[in-house]
Coordinates of C-alpha atoms in Angstrom, one line a residue:
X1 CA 0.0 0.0 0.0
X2 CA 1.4 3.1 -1.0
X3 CA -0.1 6.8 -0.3
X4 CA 0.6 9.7 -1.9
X5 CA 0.6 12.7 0.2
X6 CA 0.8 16.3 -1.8
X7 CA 1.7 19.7 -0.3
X8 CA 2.4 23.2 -1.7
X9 CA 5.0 25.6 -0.9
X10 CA 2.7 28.3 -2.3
X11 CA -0.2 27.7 0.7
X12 CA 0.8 27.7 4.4
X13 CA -1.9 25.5 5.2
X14 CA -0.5 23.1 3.0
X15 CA 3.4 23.1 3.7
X16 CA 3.1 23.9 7.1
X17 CA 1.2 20.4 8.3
X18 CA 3.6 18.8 5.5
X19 CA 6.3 20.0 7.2
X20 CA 5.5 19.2 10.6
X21 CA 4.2 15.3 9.7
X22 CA 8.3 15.6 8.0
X23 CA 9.3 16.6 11.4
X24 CA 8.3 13.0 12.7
X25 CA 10.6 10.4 12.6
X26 CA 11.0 7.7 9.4
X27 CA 11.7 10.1 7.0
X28 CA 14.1 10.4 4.3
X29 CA 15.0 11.7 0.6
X30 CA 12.5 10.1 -2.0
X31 CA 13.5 9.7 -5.5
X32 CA 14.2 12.1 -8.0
X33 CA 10.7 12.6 -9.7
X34 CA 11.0 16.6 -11.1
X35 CA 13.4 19.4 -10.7
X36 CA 11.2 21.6 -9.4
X37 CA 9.4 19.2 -6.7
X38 CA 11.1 17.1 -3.6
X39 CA 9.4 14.0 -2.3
X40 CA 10.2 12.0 1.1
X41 CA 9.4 8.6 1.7
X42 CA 8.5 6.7 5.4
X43 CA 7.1 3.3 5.1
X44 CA 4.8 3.2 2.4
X45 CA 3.7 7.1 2.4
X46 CA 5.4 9.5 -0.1
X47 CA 5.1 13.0 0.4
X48 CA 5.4 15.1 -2.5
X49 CA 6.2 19.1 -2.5
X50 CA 6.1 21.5 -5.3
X51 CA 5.3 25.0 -5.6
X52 CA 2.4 26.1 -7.6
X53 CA -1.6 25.9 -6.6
X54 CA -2.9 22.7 -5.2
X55 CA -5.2 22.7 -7.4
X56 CA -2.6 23.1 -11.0
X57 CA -1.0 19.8 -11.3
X58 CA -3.1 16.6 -12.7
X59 CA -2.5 13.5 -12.7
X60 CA 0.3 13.6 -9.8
X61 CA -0.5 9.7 -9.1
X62 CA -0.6 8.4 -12.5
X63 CA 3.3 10.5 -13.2
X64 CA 4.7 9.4 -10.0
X65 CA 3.9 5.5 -11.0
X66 CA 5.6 6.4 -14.6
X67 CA 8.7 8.0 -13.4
X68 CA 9.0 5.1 -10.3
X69 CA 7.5 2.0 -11.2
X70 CA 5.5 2.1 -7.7
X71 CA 1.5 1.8 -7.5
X72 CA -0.4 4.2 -5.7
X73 CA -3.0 3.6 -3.6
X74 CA -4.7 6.7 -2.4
X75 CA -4.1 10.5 -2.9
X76 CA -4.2 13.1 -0.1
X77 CA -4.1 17.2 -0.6
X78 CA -3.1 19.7 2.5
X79 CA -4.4 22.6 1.4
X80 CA -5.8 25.6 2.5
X81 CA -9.8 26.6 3.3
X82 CA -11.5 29.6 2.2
X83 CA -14.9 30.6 3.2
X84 CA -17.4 34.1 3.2
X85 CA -17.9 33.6 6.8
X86 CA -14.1 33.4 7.7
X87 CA -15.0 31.1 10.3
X88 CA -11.9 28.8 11.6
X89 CA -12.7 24.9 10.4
X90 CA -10.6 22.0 9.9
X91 CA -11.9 19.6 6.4
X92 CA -12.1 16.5 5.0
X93 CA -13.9 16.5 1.3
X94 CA -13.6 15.0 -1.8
X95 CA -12.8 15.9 -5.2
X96 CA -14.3 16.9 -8.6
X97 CA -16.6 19.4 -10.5
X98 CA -19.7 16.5 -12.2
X99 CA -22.1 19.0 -12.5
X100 CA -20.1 21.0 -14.9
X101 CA -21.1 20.6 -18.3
X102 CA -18.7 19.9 -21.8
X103 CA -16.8 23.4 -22.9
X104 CA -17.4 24.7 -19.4
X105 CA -14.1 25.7 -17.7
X106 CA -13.3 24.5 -14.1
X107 CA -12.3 27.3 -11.5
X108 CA -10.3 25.5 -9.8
X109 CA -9.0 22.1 -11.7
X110 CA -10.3 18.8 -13.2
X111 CA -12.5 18.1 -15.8
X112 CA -16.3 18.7 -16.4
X113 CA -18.6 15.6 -15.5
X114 CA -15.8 14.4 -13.9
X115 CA -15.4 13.2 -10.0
X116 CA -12.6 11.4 -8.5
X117 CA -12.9 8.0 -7.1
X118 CA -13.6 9.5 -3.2
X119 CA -11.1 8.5 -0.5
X120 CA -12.7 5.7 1.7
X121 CA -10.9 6.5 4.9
X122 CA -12.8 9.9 4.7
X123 CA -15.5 8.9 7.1
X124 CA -13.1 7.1 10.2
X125 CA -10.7 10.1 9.5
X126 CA -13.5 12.6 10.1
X127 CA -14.4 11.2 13.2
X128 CA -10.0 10.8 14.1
X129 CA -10.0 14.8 13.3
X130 CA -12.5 15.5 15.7
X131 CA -10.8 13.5 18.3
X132 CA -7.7 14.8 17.5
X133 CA -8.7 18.6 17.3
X134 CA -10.8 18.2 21.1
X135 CA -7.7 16.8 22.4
X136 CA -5.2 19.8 21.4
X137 CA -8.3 22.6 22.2
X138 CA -9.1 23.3 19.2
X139 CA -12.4 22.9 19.9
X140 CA -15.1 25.0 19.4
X141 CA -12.8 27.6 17.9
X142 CA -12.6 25.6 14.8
X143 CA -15.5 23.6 13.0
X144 CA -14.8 20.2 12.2
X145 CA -17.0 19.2 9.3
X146 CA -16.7 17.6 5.8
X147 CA -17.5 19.3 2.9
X148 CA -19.0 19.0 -0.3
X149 CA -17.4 18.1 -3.4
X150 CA -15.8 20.0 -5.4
X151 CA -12.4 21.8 -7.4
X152 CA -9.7 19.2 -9.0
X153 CA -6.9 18.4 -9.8
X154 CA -7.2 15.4 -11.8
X155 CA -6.5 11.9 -10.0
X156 CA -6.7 8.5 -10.7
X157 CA -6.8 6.7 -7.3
X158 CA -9.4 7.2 -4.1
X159 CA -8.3 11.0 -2.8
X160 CA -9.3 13.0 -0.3
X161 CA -8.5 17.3 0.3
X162 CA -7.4 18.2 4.4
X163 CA -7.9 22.0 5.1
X164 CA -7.6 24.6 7.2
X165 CA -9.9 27.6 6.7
X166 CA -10.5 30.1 7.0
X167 CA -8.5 33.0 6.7
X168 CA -4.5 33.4 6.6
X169 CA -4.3 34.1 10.4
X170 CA -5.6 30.5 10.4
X171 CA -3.6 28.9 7.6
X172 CA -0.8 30.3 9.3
X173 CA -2.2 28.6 13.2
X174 CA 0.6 25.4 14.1
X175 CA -1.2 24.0 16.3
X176 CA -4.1 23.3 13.6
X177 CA -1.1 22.2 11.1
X178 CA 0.2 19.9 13.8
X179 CA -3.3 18.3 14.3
X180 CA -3.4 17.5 10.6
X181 CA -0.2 16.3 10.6
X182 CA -1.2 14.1 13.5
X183 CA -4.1 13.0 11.6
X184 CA -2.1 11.5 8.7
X185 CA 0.6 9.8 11.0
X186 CA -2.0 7.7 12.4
X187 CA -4.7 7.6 9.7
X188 CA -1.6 5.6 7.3
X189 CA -0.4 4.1 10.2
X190 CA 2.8 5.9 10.4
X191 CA 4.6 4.6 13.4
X192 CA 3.7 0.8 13.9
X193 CA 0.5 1.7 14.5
X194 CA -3.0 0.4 12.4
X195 CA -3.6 2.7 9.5
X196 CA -7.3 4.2 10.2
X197 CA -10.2 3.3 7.7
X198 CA -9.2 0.9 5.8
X199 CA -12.0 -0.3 3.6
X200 CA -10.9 -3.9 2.0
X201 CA -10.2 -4.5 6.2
X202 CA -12.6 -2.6 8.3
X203 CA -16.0 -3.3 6.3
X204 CA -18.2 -5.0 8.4
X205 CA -20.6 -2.1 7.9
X206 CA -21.3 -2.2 3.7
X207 CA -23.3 0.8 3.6
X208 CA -22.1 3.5 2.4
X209 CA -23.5 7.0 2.2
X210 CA -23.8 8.9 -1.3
X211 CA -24.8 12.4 0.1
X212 CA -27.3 14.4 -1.9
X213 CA -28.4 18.2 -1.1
X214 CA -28.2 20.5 1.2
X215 CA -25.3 23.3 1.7
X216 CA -21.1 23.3 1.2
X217 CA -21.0 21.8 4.4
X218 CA -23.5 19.5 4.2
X219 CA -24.7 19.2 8.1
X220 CA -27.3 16.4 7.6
X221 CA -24.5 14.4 6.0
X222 CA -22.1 15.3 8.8
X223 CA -24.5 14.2 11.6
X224 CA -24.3 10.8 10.0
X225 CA -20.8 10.0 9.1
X226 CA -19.4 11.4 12.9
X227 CA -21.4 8.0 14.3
X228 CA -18.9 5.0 14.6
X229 CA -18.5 2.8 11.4
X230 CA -20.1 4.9 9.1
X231 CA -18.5 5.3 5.9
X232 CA -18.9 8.3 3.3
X233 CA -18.5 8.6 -0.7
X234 CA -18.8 11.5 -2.7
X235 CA -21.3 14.3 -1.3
X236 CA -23.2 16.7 -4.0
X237 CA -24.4 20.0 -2.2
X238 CA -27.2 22.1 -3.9
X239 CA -24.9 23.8 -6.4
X240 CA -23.9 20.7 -7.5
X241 CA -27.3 19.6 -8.6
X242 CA -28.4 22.0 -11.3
X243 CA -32.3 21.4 -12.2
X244 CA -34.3 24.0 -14.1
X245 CA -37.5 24.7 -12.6
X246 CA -40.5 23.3 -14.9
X247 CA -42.8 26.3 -14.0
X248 CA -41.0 28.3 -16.5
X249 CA -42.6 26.1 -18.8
X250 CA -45.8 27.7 -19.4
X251 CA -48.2 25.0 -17.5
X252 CA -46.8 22.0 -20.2
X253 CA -47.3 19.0 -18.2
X254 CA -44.7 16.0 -17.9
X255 CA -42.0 18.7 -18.1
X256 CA -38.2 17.0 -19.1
X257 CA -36.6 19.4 -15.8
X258 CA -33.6 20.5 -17.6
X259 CA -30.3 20.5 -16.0
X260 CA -26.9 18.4 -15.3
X261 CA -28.7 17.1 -12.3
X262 CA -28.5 13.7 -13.7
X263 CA -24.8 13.9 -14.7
X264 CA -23.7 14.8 -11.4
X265 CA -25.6 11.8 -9.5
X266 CA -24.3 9.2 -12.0
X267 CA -20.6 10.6 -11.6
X268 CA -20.6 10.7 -7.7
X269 CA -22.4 7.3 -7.5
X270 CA -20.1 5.5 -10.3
X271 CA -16.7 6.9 -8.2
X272 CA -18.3 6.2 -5.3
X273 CA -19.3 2.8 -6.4
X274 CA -15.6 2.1 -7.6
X275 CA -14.0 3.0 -4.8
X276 CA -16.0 0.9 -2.0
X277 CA -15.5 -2.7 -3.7
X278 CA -18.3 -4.7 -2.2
X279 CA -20.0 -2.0 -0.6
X280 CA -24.2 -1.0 -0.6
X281 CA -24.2 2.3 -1.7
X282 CA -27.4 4.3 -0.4
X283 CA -28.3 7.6 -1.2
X284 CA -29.0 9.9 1.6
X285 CA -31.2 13.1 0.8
X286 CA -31.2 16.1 2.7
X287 CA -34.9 16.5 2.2
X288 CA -35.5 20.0 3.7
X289 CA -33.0 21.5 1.0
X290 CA -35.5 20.4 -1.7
X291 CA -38.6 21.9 -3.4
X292 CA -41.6 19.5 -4.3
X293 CA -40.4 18.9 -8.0
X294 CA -36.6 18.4 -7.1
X295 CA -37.4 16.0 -4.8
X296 CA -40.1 14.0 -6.6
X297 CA -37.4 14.5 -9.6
X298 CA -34.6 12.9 -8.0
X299 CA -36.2 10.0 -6.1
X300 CA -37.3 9.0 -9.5
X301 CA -34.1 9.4 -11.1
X302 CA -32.4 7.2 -7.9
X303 CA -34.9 4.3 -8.4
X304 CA -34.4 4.3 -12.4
X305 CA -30.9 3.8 -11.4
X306 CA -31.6 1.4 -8.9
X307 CA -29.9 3.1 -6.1
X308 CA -31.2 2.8 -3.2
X309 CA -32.4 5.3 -0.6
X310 CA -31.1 5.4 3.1
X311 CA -32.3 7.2 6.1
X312 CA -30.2 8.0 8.7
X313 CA -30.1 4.8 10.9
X314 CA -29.8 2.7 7.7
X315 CA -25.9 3.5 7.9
X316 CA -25.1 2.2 11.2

């Protein structure tokens, strides 16, 4: 098993928890993979370091297996978190922009339609951030929370983005970088410890949840995935769901409702799908976000599909 971890030099809240989890012991030189990025190896982890936007190089895993011979595993971003409400939080999220149609131009990386295969240990690692963040008093300052997916860059393997938000006084905070540092030493099992979440291991529980609606954060989802054993694919906020509103056409009845609403499900639940071998993949709805039609529109969609519908309790 080999994880890739990628940090920044361009982000504080990316090199600075790179740099402390490099301050822990194991550590050396990794190979020579471009002149203007380093990488360090401990175990099976590889860190990675180069210095443009987090979001500006694609494809990271697929070059480093090229240029080493080694397989990766997993991919895992430190990066930073920006927010209108400049409220400190700590996240876990997953990647890609599905709801983007062909021609349209990311703003911040991947590919339209497209959303990478989500990080299975996203769920457990939640739940470890939480633990992690009460034990060094970081709570309540800072929020703990998933959220929704979005941005790229392009990957091939399960990945997974850890921020800090929300503002550079916070980027800048070590004691959050040393939290997420903490986080990946004893999520990969850095150490001689047991890696955290670790789905072909750890998967009694099948279900998994496919998140649909609701805002960035998505706090119906969140409630969910912080119970024990509960595991969590790709999650597609509001804004991710784009559905034109059949009213605007003048009282025709049986309406097609317009939209890359259907795009973006089938993306999220194909990755999703792909990256939980052997899992039950169950939609969960957060129903106060939709109106009527949505609703009635996306329950129908979800049965044509045959994917099923969870409430909460179904997932633990």
């Amino acid at each position: 098993m080999v994880a890739l971890l990628v940090a920044t030099t361009s982000d504080p809240a990316s090199i600075n928890p790179a740099n402390a989890l490099l301050g822990m012991p194991g550590w050396k030189p990794g190979p020579h993979f471009q002149d203007d990025m380093k990488s360090y190896v401990n175990e099976g982890v590889r860190v990675l370091v180069h210095g443009k936007s987090i979001v500006a190089e694609d494809e990271l895993d697929k070059r480093w297996e090229e240029v080493t011979g080694e397989v990766i595993d997993e991919v895992i971003f430190f990066s930073k978190h920006t927010a209108a409400s400049n409220k400190p939080a700590l996240t876990v999220h997953p990647i890609g922009v599905p709801h983007l149609r062909q021609g349209d131009v990311p703003p911040q990386g991947g590919r339209p339609g497209w959303a990478a295969l989500p990080n299975p240990r996203m769920g457990p690692w939640l739940r470890l951030l939480k633990n992690l963040a009460q034990a060094h008093n970081l709570v309540p300052e800072f929020e703990i929370t998933l959220e929704a997916t979005h941005h790229g860059p392009l990957t091939n393997k399960p990945t997974m983005f850890l921020e800090i938000g929300s503002t550079e006084d916070y980027w800048k905070r070590q004691d959050a970088a040393q939290v997420m540092a903490q986080l990946v030493w004893e999520g990969l099992g850095l150490g001689g410890v047991s890696d955290v979440g670790n789905w072909s291991r750890e998967n009694d529980n099948k279900k998994i949840l496919l998140g649909i609606g609701g805002g960035h954060y998505a706090p119906r989802h969140v409630d969910v995935v912080l119970k024990d054993n509960v595991w969590v694919g790709h999650l597609l906020s509001g804004y991710s769901l784009p559905m034109e509103d059949p009213n605007q056409s003048k009282g025709e009845k049986n309406v097609e409702i317009g939209g890359t609403w259907r795009q973006s499900i089938k993306a999220a639940y194909e990755a999703t799908y792909s990256a939980f071998p052997g899992g039950e993949i169950l939609a969960h709805l957060d129903h106060k976000s939709f109106k009527g039609w949505q609703k009635n529109a996306i329950t129908g969609f979800l049965a044509e599909q045959n994917i099923k519908i969870g409430k909460p309790n179904n997932f633990y």
